[in-house]
Coordinates of C-alpha atoms and ligand atoms in Angstrom, one line a residue:
M7 CA 11.7 23.7 12.1
N8 CA 9.7 23.0 8.9
L9 CA 6.0 22.3 9.4
P10 CA 3.6 20.8 6.9
N11 CA 1.2 23.0 5.0
M12 CA -1.9 21.6 3.3
L13 CA -2.1 24.4 0.7
D14 CA 1.5 23.8 -0.4
A15 CA 0.9 20.0 -0.4
K16 CA -2.0 20.5 -2.9
K17 CA 0.0 22.5 -5.5
R18 CA 0.8 20.9 -8.8
T19 CA 3.1 22.7 -11.3
K20 CA 4.0 21.6 -14.7
E21 CA 7.6 21.0 -13.7
E22 CA 8.9 17.5 -14.2
S23 CA 10.0 15.8 -11.0
K24 CA 13.7 15.2 -10.5
I25 CA 15.2 11.8 -10.2
L26 CA 17.9 12.0 -7.6
Y27 CA 20.5 9.3 -7.7
D28 CA 22.8 10.7 -5.0
D29 CA 20.6 12.5 -2.5
Y30 CA 21.2 9.8 0.2
N31 CA 24.5 10.0 1.8
I32 CA 25.7 9.1 5.3
N33 CA 29.3 10.2 5.0
E34 CA 31.0 10.4 8.4
I35 CA 28.0 9.3 10.3
N36 CA 28.0 5.7 9.1
D37 CA 28.5 4.3 12.6
L38 CA 26.0 6.3 14.5
G39 CA 24.1 3.2 15.5
K40 CA 27.0 1.0 16.5
D41 CA 25.9 -1.5 19.3
K42 CA 22.5 0.1 19.2
K43 CA 19.1 -1.3 18.3
Y44 CA 16.1 0.1 16.4
L45 CA 12.4 -0.9 16.4
I46 CA 10.1 0.1 13.6
L47 CA 6.3 0.1 13.8
T48 CA 4.4 0.3 10.6
Y49 CA 0.8 1.3 9.9
G50 CA -1.0 1.7 6.6
C51 CA -0.7 0.5 3.1
Q52 CA 1.9 -1.5 1.2
M53 CA 3.6 1.8 0.3
N54 CA 4.3 2.4 4.0
V55 CA 5.3 -1.3 4.5
H56 CA 7.8 -0.8 1.7
D57 CA 9.0 2.6 3.0
S58 CA 9.7 0.8 6.3
E59 CA 11.9 -1.7 4.4
Y60 CA 13.9 1.3 3.2
I61 CA 14.0 2.9 6.6
S62 CA 15.3 -0.4 8.0
G63 CA 18.0 -0.4 5.2
I64 CA 19.0 3.1 6.2
M65 CA 19.1 2.3 9.9
E66 CA 21.3 -0.8 9.3
D67 CA 23.5 1.2 6.9
I68 CA 24.4 3.5 9.9
G69 CA 25.1 0.5 12.2
Y70 CA 21.8 -0.1 14.0
T71 CA 20.5 -3.7 14.3
K72 CA 16.8 -4.5 14.4
T73 CA 14.8 -5.6 17.5
E74 CA 11.2 -6.5 17.9
D75 CA 11.4 -5.8 21.6
M76 CA 10.4 -2.3 22.6
N77 CA 12.3 -2.5 25.9
K78 CA 15.6 -3.2 24.1
A79 CA 15.3 -0.4 21.5
D80 CA 17.5 2.7 21.5
V81 CA 15.5 4.2 18.6
I82 CA 11.7 3.7 18.0
I83 CA 10.4 4.6 14.6
V84 CA 6.6 5.0 14.2
N85 CA 5.7 5.0 10.5
T86 CA 2.2 6.3 10.4
C87 CA -0.9 6.2 8.1
A88 CA -3.5 9.0 7.8
I89 CA -6.1 7.4 5.5
R90 CA -8.9 7.0 8.2
E91 CA -9.5 8.1 11.7
N92 CA -8.9 4.6 13.0
A93 CA -5.4 4.6 11.5
H94 CA -4.8 7.8 13.4
N95 CA -6.2 6.2 16.6
K96 CA -3.9 3.1 16.3
A97 CA -0.8 5.2 16.0
E98 CA -1.9 7.5 18.8
G99 CA -2.6 4.5 21.0
M100 CA 1.0 3.3 20.4
L101 CA 2.4 6.8 21.1
G102 CA 0.7 6.6 24.5
R103 CA 2.7 3.4 25.2
I104 CA 5.9 5.0 24.0
K105 CA 5.4 8.1 26.1
H106 CA 5.1 5.8 29.1
L107 CA 8.3 4.0 28.2
K108 CA 10.1 7.3 27.7
E109 CA 9.3 8.3 31.2
T110 CA 11.4 5.4 32.6
K111 CA 14.0 5.3 29.8
E112 CA 14.8 8.9 28.8
D113 CA 17.5 8.2 26.3
I114 CA 15.3 6.3 23.8
I115 CA 15.0 8.3 20.6
V116 CA 11.4 8.5 19.2
I117 CA 11.0 9.1 15.5
F118 CA 7.5 10.0 14.1
C119 CA 7.3 9.7 10.3
G120 CA 4.9 8.7 7.5
C121 CA 1.6 10.1 6.3
M122 CA 0.4 11.5 9.6
A123 CA 3.6 13.6 9.8
Q124 CA 2.5 15.3 6.6
E125 CA -0.7 16.5 8.3
E126 CA -0.7 20.2 9.2
G127 CA -3.2 20.0 12.1
L128 CA -1.7 16.9 13.7
V129 CA 1.9 18.1 13.5
N130 CA 0.9 21.4 15.1
K131 CA -0.5 19.4 17.9
I132 CA 2.4 17.0 18.5
K133 CA 5.4 19.2 17.6
D134 CA 5.9 20.3 21.2
Y135 CA 5.5 16.8 22.8
K136 CA 8.6 16.3 24.8
W137 CA 8.7 12.6 24.1
I138 CA 8.8 12.8 20.3
D139 CA 12.3 13.6 19.2
I140 CA 12.3 13.6 15.5
I141 CA 9.4 14.3 13.1
C142 CA 9.9 13.8 9.4
G143 CA 7.6 13.2 6.5
T144 CA 7.2 10.9 3.5
H145 CA 9.5 13.1 1.3
N146 CA 12.6 13.0 3.5
Y147 CA 12.8 9.8 5.5
H148 CA 16.1 9.1 3.7
K149 CA 17.5 12.0 5.7
I150 CA 17.0 10.2 9.1
P151 CA 20.7 9.7 9.6
E152 CA 21.2 13.5 9.4
Y153 CA 18.3 14.1 11.7
L154 CA 19.6 11.6 14.3
Y155 CA 22.9 13.3 14.2
E156 CA 21.4 16.7 14.6
Y157 CA 19.2 15.5 17.4
M158 CA 22.2 14.0 19.3
D159 CA 24.0 17.3 18.8
K160 CA 21.3 19.9 19.4
G161 CA 18.0 18.2 20.4
K162 CA 14.5 18.0 18.8
V163 CA 14.1 18.0 15.0
C164 CA 10.9 18.6 13.1
E165 CA 11.4 18.6 9.3
V166 CA 8.4 18.0 7.1
Y167 CA 8.2 19.1 3.4
S168 CA 4.9 19.9 1.7
I169 CA 6.4 19.7 -1.7
E170 CA 5.4 17.9 -4.9
G171 CA 8.3 15.6 -4.3
N172 CA 11.1 13.9 -6.2
V173 CA 12.1 10.4 -7.0
I174 CA 14.9 9.2 -4.7
E175 CA 16.9 6.4 -6.0
N176 CA 19.7 4.2 -4.5
L177 CA 18.5 3.8 -1.0
P178 CA 19.6 0.7 0.9
V179 CA 16.7 -1.7 1.6
I180 CA 16.2 -4.6 4.0
R181 CA 13.2 -6.6 2.7
D182 CA 10.8 -8.6 4.9
S183 CA 10.7 -11.5 2.6
K184 CA 13.4 -13.4 0.6
Y185 CA 10.9 -14.6 -2.1
T186 CA 8.5 -11.8 -2.8
A187 CA 9.3 -8.1 -3.1
W188 CA 7.6 -4.8 -3.4
V189 CA 8.9 -2.6 -6.2
N190 CA 7.9 1.1 -6.4
I191 CA 7.1 2.2 -9.9
Q192 CA 5.5 5.5 -9.0
Y193 CA 5.0 7.8 -6.1
G194 CA 2.2 10.2 -5.1
C195 CA -1.2 10.8 -6.6
D196 CA -2.8 13.5 -8.7
K197 CA -6.3 12.2 -8.7
F198 CA -7.6 14.1 -5.6
C199 CA -10.6 12.0 -5.0
T200 CA -12.6 14.3 -2.7
Y201 CA -12.4 12.0 0.4
C202 CA -8.7 11.2 0.2
I203 CA -5.7 12.5 2.0
V204 CA -3.0 10.7 -0.1
P205 CA -2.4 13.4 -2.7
Y206 CA -1.6 15.8 0.2
T207 CA 0.6 13.3 2.2
R208 CA 2.5 11.8 -0.8
G209 CA 2.9 14.6 -3.3
K210 CA 2.4 14.6 -7.0
Q211 CA 2.3 11.5 -9.2
R212 CA 5.8 10.8 -10.4
S213 CA 7.0 7.7 -12.1
R214 CA 10.4 6.0 -11.8
K215 CA 12.4 5.5 -14.9
S216 CA 11.6 2.1 -16.5
E217 CA 15.3 1.3 -16.7
D218 CA 15.6 1.6 -12.9
I219 CA 12.6 -0.5 -12.4
I220 CA 13.7 -3.3 -14.7
D221 CA 17.2 -3.3 -13.2
E222 CA 15.7 -3.7 -9.7
V223 CA 13.4 -6.6 -10.9
R224 CA 16.4 -8.3 -12.6
E225 CA 18.5 -8.0 -9.5
L226 CA 15.7 -9.4 -7.4
Y227 CA 15.3 -12.4 -9.7
N228 CA 19.1 -13.0 -9.7
N229 CA 18.9 -13.0 -5.9
G230 CA 16.3 -15.7 -5.9
Y231 CA 13.1 -13.7 -5.6
Q232 CA 10.1 -15.4 -7.2
E233 CA 7.6 -12.6 -7.2
V234 CA 7.5 -8.9 -7.5
T235 CA 4.5 -6.6 -6.8
L236 CA 4.7 -3.3 -8.6
L237 CA 3.6 -0.5 -6.3
G238 CA 1.9 2.8 -6.8
Q239 CA -1.4 4.6 -5.8
N240 CA -2.4 4.4 -9.5
V241 CA -0.1 1.9 -11.1
N242 CA -1.9 2.1 -14.4
A243 CA -1.3 5.9 -14.6
Y244 CA 2.4 5.0 -14.7
G245 CA 4.3 7.2 -17.2
K246 CA 1.6 9.8 -17.6
D247 CA 4.1 12.3 -16.2
F248 CA 6.7 11.5 -19.0
N249 CA 7.0 13.5 -22.2
N250 CA 6.6 10.3 -24.3
D251 CA 4.0 7.7 -24.8
Y252 CA 5.6 4.9 -22.7
D253 CA 2.8 3.6 -20.4
F254 CA 2.0 0.9 -17.8
A255 CA 1.2 -1.7 -20.4
D256 CA 4.7 -1.2 -21.9
L257 CA 6.3 -1.4 -18.5
L258 CA 4.4 -4.7 -17.7
G259 CA 5.6 -6.1 -21.0
E260 CA 9.2 -5.3 -20.2
V261 CA 9.0 -6.5 -16.6
S262 CA 7.5 -9.8 -17.9
Q263 CA 10.6 -10.2 -20.2
T264 CA 12.9 -10.4 -17.2
G265 CA 11.5 -13.9 -16.7
I266 CA 10.7 -13.5 -13.0
P267 CA 8.1 -16.1 -12.4
R268 CA 5.4 -13.9 -10.8
I269 CA 4.4 -10.3 -11.4
R270 CA 1.6 -8.5 -9.5
F271 CA 0.7 -4.8 -9.3
V272 CA -1.5 -2.6 -7.0
T273 CA -3.5 -0.4 -7.2
S274 CA -5.2 0.0 -10.5
H275 CA -7.6 2.9 -11.0
P276 CA -10.6 2.2 -13.3
W277 CA -10.0 5.6 -15.0
D278 CA -6.7 4.6 -16.4
F279 CA -7.4 0.9 -17.3
T280 CA -6.8 0.4 -21.1
D281 CA -7.4 -2.5 -23.4
K282 CA -3.7 -2.6 -24.1
M283 CA -3.2 -3.5 -20.4
V284 CA -5.8 -6.2 -20.5
E285 CA -4.0 -7.5 -23.6
V286 CA -0.6 -7.6 -22.0
I287 CA -1.8 -9.2 -18.9
S288 CA -3.6 -11.9 -20.8
K289 CA -0.6 -12.7 -23.0
C290 CA 2.2 -12.8 -20.4
D291 CA 2.1 -16.0 -18.3
N292 CA 4.1 -14.5 -15.5
I293 CA 1.7 -11.6 -15.0
M294 CA -0.7 -13.0 -12.3
P295 CA -4.4 -13.2 -12.9
Y296 CA -5.3 -10.9 -10.0
I297 CA -6.6 -7.3 -10.3
H298 CA -7.4 -5.0 -7.4
L299 CA -9.9 -2.5 -8.9
P300 CA -11.4 -0.2 -6.3
I301 CA -15.0 0.8 -7.2
Q302 CA -15.7 2.8 -4.0
S303 CA -19.5 3.1 -4.7
G304 CA -22.1 1.5 -7.0
S305 CA -23.9 4.8 -7.5
D306 CA -22.9 7.2 -10.3
R307 CA -24.1 10.1 -8.3
I308 CA -21.8 9.3 -5.4
L309 CA -18.9 8.5 -7.7
K310 CA -19.3 12.0 -9.1
L311 CA -19.2 13.5 -5.7
M312 CA -16.2 11.4 -4.9
G313 CA -14.4 12.7 -8.0
R314 CA -13.7 9.2 -9.3
K315 CA -14.3 10.2 -13.0
Y316 CA -15.7 6.9 -14.2
T317 CA -19.2 5.6 -14.4
I318 CA -20.5 2.2 -13.2
K319 CA -21.1 1.3 -16.9
E320 CA -17.4 1.9 -17.7
Y321 CA -16.3 0.0 -14.6
L322 CA -18.4 -3.0 -15.5
E323 CA -17.0 -2.9 -19.1
I324 CA -13.5 -3.3 -17.7
V325 CA -14.6 -6.2 -15.5
R326 CA -16.2 -7.8 -18.5
K327 CA -13.0 -7.5 -20.6
L328 CA -10.9 -8.9 -17.8
R329 CA -13.1 -11.9 -17.3
E330 CA -13.3 -12.5 -21.0
K331 CA -9.5 -12.3 -21.7
I332 CA -8.0 -13.6 -18.4
P333 CA -9.2 -17.0 -17.3
N334 CA -9.3 -17.6 -13.6
V335 CA -8.9 -13.9 -12.9
S336 CA -9.6 -12.8 -9.3
I337 CA -11.0 -9.3 -9.0
T338 CA -11.0 -7.5 -5.6
T339 CA -12.1 -4.0 -4.7
D340 CA -12.4 -1.2 -2.1
I341 CA -15.8 0.2 -1.1
I342 CA -16.6 3.2 1.0
V343 CA -20.1 3.3 2.7
G344 CA -21.7 6.4 4.2
F345 CA -20.0 8.9 1.9
P346 CA -21.7 12.4 2.6
G347 CA -25.1 12.3 1.1
E348 CA -25.2 8.6 0.4
T349 CA -28.9 7.6 0.5
E350 CA -30.3 4.1 1.1
E351 CA -31.0 4.0 -2.7
D352 CA -27.3 4.8 -3.5
F353 CA -26.2 2.1 -1.1
Q354 CA -28.6 -0.4 -2.7
K355 CA -26.8 0.3 -6.0
T356 CA -23.5 -0.6 -4.3
L357 CA -25.1 -4.0 -3.2
D358 CA -26.4 -4.4 -6.8
I359 CA -22.9 -4.1 -8.2
V360 CA -21.4 -6.5 -5.7
N361 CA -24.1 -9.0 -6.7
Q362 CA -23.1 -8.5 -10.4
V363 CA -19.4 -8.6 -10.1
K364 CA -19.2 -11.2 -7.3
Y365 CA -15.9 -10.0 -6.0
D366 CA -13.3 -12.5 -4.7
L367 CA -12.7 -10.1 -1.9
A368 CA -13.3 -6.5 -0.9
Y369 CA -11.9 -4.1 1.6
T370 CA -14.9 -2.1 3.0
F371 CA -14.7 1.1 5.0
I372 CA -17.0 3.7 6.6
F373 CA -16.3 7.2 5.2
S374 CA -13.9 9.0 7.5
P375 CA -13.7 12.8 7.1
R376 CA -10.1 13.9 6.6
E377 CA -9.2 17.5 7.5
G378 CA -8.4 19.6 4.5
T379 CA -10.2 17.4 1.9
P380 CA -13.3 18.6 0.1
A381 CA -15.5 15.7 1.3
A382 CA -14.9 16.6 4.9
K383 CA -16.9 19.8 4.3
M384 CA -19.8 18.2 2.5
E385 CA -23.1 17.9 4.3
D386 CA -23.5 14.5 5.9
N387 CA -26.8 13.6 7.5
T388 CA -26.6 9.9 7.8
P389 CA -26.2 8.8 11.5
M390 CA -23.2 6.7 12.3
E391 CA -25.5 3.8 13.4
E392 CA -27.0 3.6 10.0
K393 CA -23.6 3.7 8.3
K394 CA -22.5 0.8 10.6
E395 CA -25.6 -1.1 9.7
R396 CA -24.9 -0.6 5.9
L397 CA -21.3 -1.8 6.4
A398 CA -22.6 -4.9 8.1
R399 CA -25.0 -5.7 5.3
L400 CA -22.3 -5.1 2.7
N401 CA -19.8 -7.3 4.5
E402 CA -22.3 -10.1 4.7
L403 CA -22.7 -10.0 0.9
I404 CA -18.9 -9.7 0.3
N405 CA -18.3 -12.7 2.6
K406 CA -20.9 -14.8 0.7
Y407 CA -19.1 -14.2 -2.6
A408 CA -15.7 -14.6 -1.2
L409 CA -16.7 -18.1 0.0
E410 CA -18.4 -18.9 -3.3
S411 CA -15.4 -18.0 -5.3
N412 CA -13.2 -20.2 -3.0
Q413 CA -15.6 -23.0 -3.3
K414 CA -15.1 -23.1 -7.1
M415 CA -11.5 -23.9 -6.5
L416 CA -12.2 -27.1 -4.4
N417 CA -10.4 -30.2 -5.7
K418 CA -8.6 -28.3 -8.4
T419 CA -4.9 -27.8 -8.5
Y420 CA -3.2 -24.4 -8.5
D421 CA 0.4 -23.2 -8.5
V422 CA 1.2 -21.8 -5.0
L423 CA 4.3 -19.8 -4.0
I424 CA 5.1 -21.1 -0.5
L425 CA 6.2 -18.2 1.7
G426 CA 6.7 -19.5 5.2
E427 CA 5.2 -21.2 8.2
S428 CA 1.4 -20.9 8.7
D429 CA -0.3 -19.9 12.0
K430 CA -2.0 -23.3 11.6
D431 CA 0.2 -26.0 13.2
D432 CA 2.4 -28.0 10.9
K433 CA 1.5 -26.2 7.8
Y434 CA 3.1 -23.7 5.5
M435 CA 1.3 -20.8 3.8
G436 CA 1.4 -19.3 0.4
Y437 CA -0.6 -17.7 -2.4
T438 CA -2.1 -19.1 -5.5
D439 CA -1.6 -17.2 -8.8
N440 CA -5.0 -15.6 -8.3
M441 CA -3.9 -14.4 -4.8
K442 CA -5.8 -16.8 -2.6
L443 CA -4.2 -17.7 0.7
V444 CA -3.6 -21.4 1.1
N445 CA -2.4 -23.4 4.1
V446 CA -0.5 -26.4 2.8
K447 CA 0.8 -29.6 4.4
C448 CA 4.3 -29.8 2.9
D449 CA 8.0 -30.0 3.7
K450 CA 10.0 -27.0 4.9
E451 CA 12.3 -27.3 1.8
L452 CA 9.4 -26.1 -0.4
V453 CA 9.4 -22.6 1.2
G454 CA 10.4 -20.2 -1.6
K455 CA 9.2 -22.5 -4.3
I456 CA 6.2 -22.5 -6.6
I457 CA 4.5 -25.9 -6.4
P458 CA 1.2 -27.5 -7.6
V459 CA -1.3 -27.6 -4.7
K460 CA -4.6 -29.4 -4.8
I461 CA -7.3 -27.5 -2.8
T462 CA -8.8 -29.8 -0.2
G463 CA -10.7 -27.4 2.0
V464 CA -12.4 -24.1 1.7
K465 CA -13.1 -21.2 4.1
T466 CA -14.2 -17.6 3.5
W467 CA -10.7 -16.1 3.8
S468 CA -8.4 -19.1 3.1
L469 CA -8.0 -22.5 1.5
D470 CA -6.4 -25.7 2.7
G471 CA -4.3 -27.8 0.3
E472 CA -1.9 -30.7 -0.3
V473 CA 1.0 -30.9 -2.6
N474 CA -0.2 -32.5 -5.9
D475 CA 2.8 -34.4 -7.2
K476 CA 1.0 -36.4 -9.8
Ligands
SAH514 N1 -4.9 4.6 -4.6 C1 -5.9 3.7 -4.2 C2 -6.4 3.7 -2.8 C3 -5.5 4.1 -1.7 S1 -6.4 4.3 -0.2 C4 -7.1 3.8 -5.1 O1 -7.4 4.9 -5.6 O2 -7.8 2.9 -5.3 C5 -7.1 2.7 0.0 C6 -8.6 2.8 0.2 O3 -9.0 3.5 1.4 C7 -9.4 3.5 -0.9 O4 -9.6 2.7 -2.0 C8 -10.7 3.9 -0.2 O5 -11.6 2.9 -0.3 C9 -10.3 4.0 1.3 N2 -10.3 5.4 1.7 C10 -9.5 6.4 1.3 N3 -9.8 7.5 2.0 C11 -10.9 7.2 2.8 C12 -11.7 8.0 3.7 N4 -11.5 9.3 3.9 N5 -12.6 7.3 4.4 C13 -12.8 6.0 4.2 N6 -12.1 5.2 3.4 C14 -11.2 5.8 2.7
SF4_515 FE1 -6.7 8.6 -2.9 FE2 -8.1 8.6 -5.2 FE3 -5.4 8.9 -5.3 FE4 -6.5 6.6 -4.7 S1 -6.7 7.7 -6.6 S2 -4.8 7.6 -3.6 S3 -8.3 7.1 -3.5 S4 -6.9 10.3 -4.3
F3S516 FE1 -2.0 5.4 4.7 FE2 -0.3 7.0 3.5 FE3 -0.8 4.6 2.6 S1 -2.2 7.6 4.3 S2 -2.9 4.2 3.2 S3 0.1 5.0 4.6 S4 -0.3 6.4 1.4

């Protein structure tokens, strides 16, 4: 048994991370899942969504087929998120259901993985639960075939590594979409914002080789993909762990050269945003005018306590440059309210910034103390009721600007990549270049294509449109 350890997870040495091209192998256990089914439940961010695509690839590589029906599954994989308490609660609620199922169907194998599995306190709690069979973390999900084999042979497996981590290449992958794909460019995070658990659950920041990224994008394009989203906790810190000066702007330029029609990237950190990046994004037509730039707070005092290492002035300067150089750019953000010590005055500053930037969209959260992070130990006197009230005020403002930015698009025509059926009857859904969700009346044949769509209706979170073939 290998249990997670927060102190080990925090260590950062000077050693370069290893890029492992042959760490995944299934040898003689390649038909472990013959005639059997797996179900995968995913919580959390795009990184986890994409990890689940790899886990699916691995499960199918050893013979399992996918099911969405829990009652038909032989293996249930819960890929968890630890970012806030409610992410925990969701996964724990699901575990309750699985426990119940396991009481009637003993031979189901339950795998618990993802960011919660990297948490010391949590794993200490669940490691002896009889109905969880395999626990593994973010650094070793590619070993699931071995763990399944070991479990079948000897019983319970708990294998979590609190290491800085490597880059594991050459994993099989089954992607959710045929048209738009996630592409990891970097793993982990070295920023250690004081509220955040990610640097502990995902290890140090380590970049993939640009050649491997470009090869992956080329292959996706050859296979008909129209869009890639480059993924990392700090995409614009890409390459900072290399011993040369190749950076994110260089990578963007090269990815653009592959000719794939659409390139997006998340998440950018204001600290690492350079003029060179703005320049490349503005010059390359296939880099989409959409920037997710988390601000977290509008108060310099709170930003300092958060360890974000930029000031509001610097942040606004990036926004100014983006708006100046990239016409039609959408800017979205993340905001935390109720950080320890946030006063009404600090919160007003957040509202002021929202009024200035007029975001296209924002993800807003109430601060959630994470065990083992510095902010969890900071004095916090604001009652939860007041935090909720601040969140409601903030959301009202965010919604107002989201609707306003959509209204500006009415009657204009935008390129939309149609991705599939919409929940709204008879319609198909897709995204504009600036990342607005549109429900479009169109033929099924247009799924997977980029088409001009005239915006005919506007709501806060989506648009309606018609094909503009003039
Ligand atoms: N790497 C990204 C963010 C990853 S987490 C970045 O730095 O921008 C996504 C968002 O969750 C964060 O931007 C933050 O707004 C929020 N978040 C992270 N930890 C949180 C916590 N402890 N409580 C509340 N929100 C949190
Ligand atoms: Fe968390 Fe900060 Fe790293 Fe983002 S940059 S993952 S918020 S520590
Ligand atoms: Fe959650 Fe881990 Fe992502 S904590 S937000 S799944 S990196």
